C-alpha atoms as one frame of an Amber mdcrd trajectory, in Angstrom:
protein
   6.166 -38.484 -19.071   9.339 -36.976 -19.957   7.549 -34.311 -21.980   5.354
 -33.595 -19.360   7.517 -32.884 -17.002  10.242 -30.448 -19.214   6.633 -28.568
 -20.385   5.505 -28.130 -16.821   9.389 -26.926 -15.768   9.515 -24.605 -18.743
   6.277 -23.171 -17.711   7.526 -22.498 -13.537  10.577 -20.750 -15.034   8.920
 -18.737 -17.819   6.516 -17.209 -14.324   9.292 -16.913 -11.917  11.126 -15.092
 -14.706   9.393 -14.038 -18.044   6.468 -12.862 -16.483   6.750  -9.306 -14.668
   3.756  -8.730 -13.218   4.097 -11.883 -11.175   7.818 -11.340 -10.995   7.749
  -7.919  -9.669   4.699  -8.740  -7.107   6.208 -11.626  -5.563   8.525 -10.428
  -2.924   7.910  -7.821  -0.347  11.711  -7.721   1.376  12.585  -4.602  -0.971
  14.686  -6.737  -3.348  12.134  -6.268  -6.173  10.451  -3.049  -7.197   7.008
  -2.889  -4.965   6.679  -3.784  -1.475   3.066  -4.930  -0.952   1.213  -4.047
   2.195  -2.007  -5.126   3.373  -4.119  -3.088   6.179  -7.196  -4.376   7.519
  -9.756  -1.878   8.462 -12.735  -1.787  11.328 -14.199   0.567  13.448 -11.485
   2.550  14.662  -8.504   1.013  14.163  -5.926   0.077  11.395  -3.632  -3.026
  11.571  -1.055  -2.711  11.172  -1.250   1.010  12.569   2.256   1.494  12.162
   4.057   0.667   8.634   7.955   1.241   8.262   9.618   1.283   4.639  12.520
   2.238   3.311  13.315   5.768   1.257  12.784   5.080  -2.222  10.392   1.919
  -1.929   7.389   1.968  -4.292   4.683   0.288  -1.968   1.576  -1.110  -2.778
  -0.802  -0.775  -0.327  -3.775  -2.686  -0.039  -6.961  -1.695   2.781  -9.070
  -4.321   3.301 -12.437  -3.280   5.497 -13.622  -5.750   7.858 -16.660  -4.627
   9.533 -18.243  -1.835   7.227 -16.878   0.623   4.290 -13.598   1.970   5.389
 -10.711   3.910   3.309  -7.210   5.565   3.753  -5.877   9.063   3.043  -2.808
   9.194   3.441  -0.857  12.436   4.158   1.381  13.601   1.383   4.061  15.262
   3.279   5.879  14.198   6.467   4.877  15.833   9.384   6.769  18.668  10.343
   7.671  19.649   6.938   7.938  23.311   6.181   7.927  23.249   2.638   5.046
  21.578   0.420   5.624  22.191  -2.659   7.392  18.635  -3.301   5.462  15.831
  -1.953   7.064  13.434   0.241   4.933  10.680  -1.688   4.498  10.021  -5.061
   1.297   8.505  -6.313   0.765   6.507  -9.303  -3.020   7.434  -9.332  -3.415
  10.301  -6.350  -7.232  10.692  -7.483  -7.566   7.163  -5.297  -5.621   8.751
  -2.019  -8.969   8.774   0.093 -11.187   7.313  -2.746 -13.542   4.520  -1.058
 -16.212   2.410  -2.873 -18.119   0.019  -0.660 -17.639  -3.346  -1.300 -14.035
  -3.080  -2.645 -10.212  -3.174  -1.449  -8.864   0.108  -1.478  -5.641  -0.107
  -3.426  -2.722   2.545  -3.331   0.658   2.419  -5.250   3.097   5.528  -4.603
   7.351   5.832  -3.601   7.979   7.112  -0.657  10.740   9.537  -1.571  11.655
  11.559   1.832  12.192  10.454   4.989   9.997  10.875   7.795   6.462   9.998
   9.303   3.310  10.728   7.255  -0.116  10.433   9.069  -3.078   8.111   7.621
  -6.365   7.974   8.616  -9.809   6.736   7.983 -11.201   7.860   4.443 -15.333
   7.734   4.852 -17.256   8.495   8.393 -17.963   5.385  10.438 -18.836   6.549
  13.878 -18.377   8.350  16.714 -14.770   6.967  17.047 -14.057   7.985  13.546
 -11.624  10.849  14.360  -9.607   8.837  16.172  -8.747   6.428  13.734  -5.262
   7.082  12.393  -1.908   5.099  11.403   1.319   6.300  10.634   3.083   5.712
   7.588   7.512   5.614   8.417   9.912   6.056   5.681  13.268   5.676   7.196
  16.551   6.005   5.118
């Protein structure tokens, strides 16, 4: 019993602390290094609409359709911005940005580097309402 018990200790500290995929995904507060996000998406509307993270967060976020095939894009420079030559956001993979495949979670990682409020919308035509389903991405310092 004694055994059993040290074995199934080691193996709780050896995830919380030797393993960094699950260490690095577990909190979302900004004390470790991604923020996860989930959206859920349906005809015409995004919820959360509005997401607020820090400057220099790298956020994973995750759209999750509810009613039919739905996608982000999210804008890459904060509205306003005169310059756009340096992106605002930094994606991992910015071939997905707007990339939808039915059937499947939409999943974007990128660090939001400059402060300011970047527009999302909807990523694949689903209706007459389509155009008016949008979000807003906030990076705040």
């Amino acid at each position: 019993m004694r055994n059993c018990i040290l074995t199934c200790m080691t193996l709780f500290v050896w995830l919380l602390t030797g393993n960094p995929a699950i260490a690095q995904a577990t909190d979302s507060t900004g004390d470790s290094s991604v923020k996860a996000i989930e959206v859920s998406a349906k005809k015409y509307e995004f919820t959360p609409s509005v997401i607020h993270v820090k400057t220099g967060t790298k956020v994973r976020l995750t759209v999750h359709s509810v009613d039919e095939t739905h996608g982000i894009k999210l804008s890459l420079y904060p509205e306003g911005a005169k310059k756009k030559s340096d992106p605002g956001l930094q994606f991992d993979q910015p071939e997905q940005n707007g990339k939808v495949e039915k059937g499947t979670d939409q999943v974007l990682e990128f660090v939001a580097r400059t402060a300011g409020t970047y527009e999302f919308k909807c990523a694949k035509l689903c209706g007459m309402g389509h155009r008016k389903m949008k979000g807003g991405l906030i990076v705040e310092d």
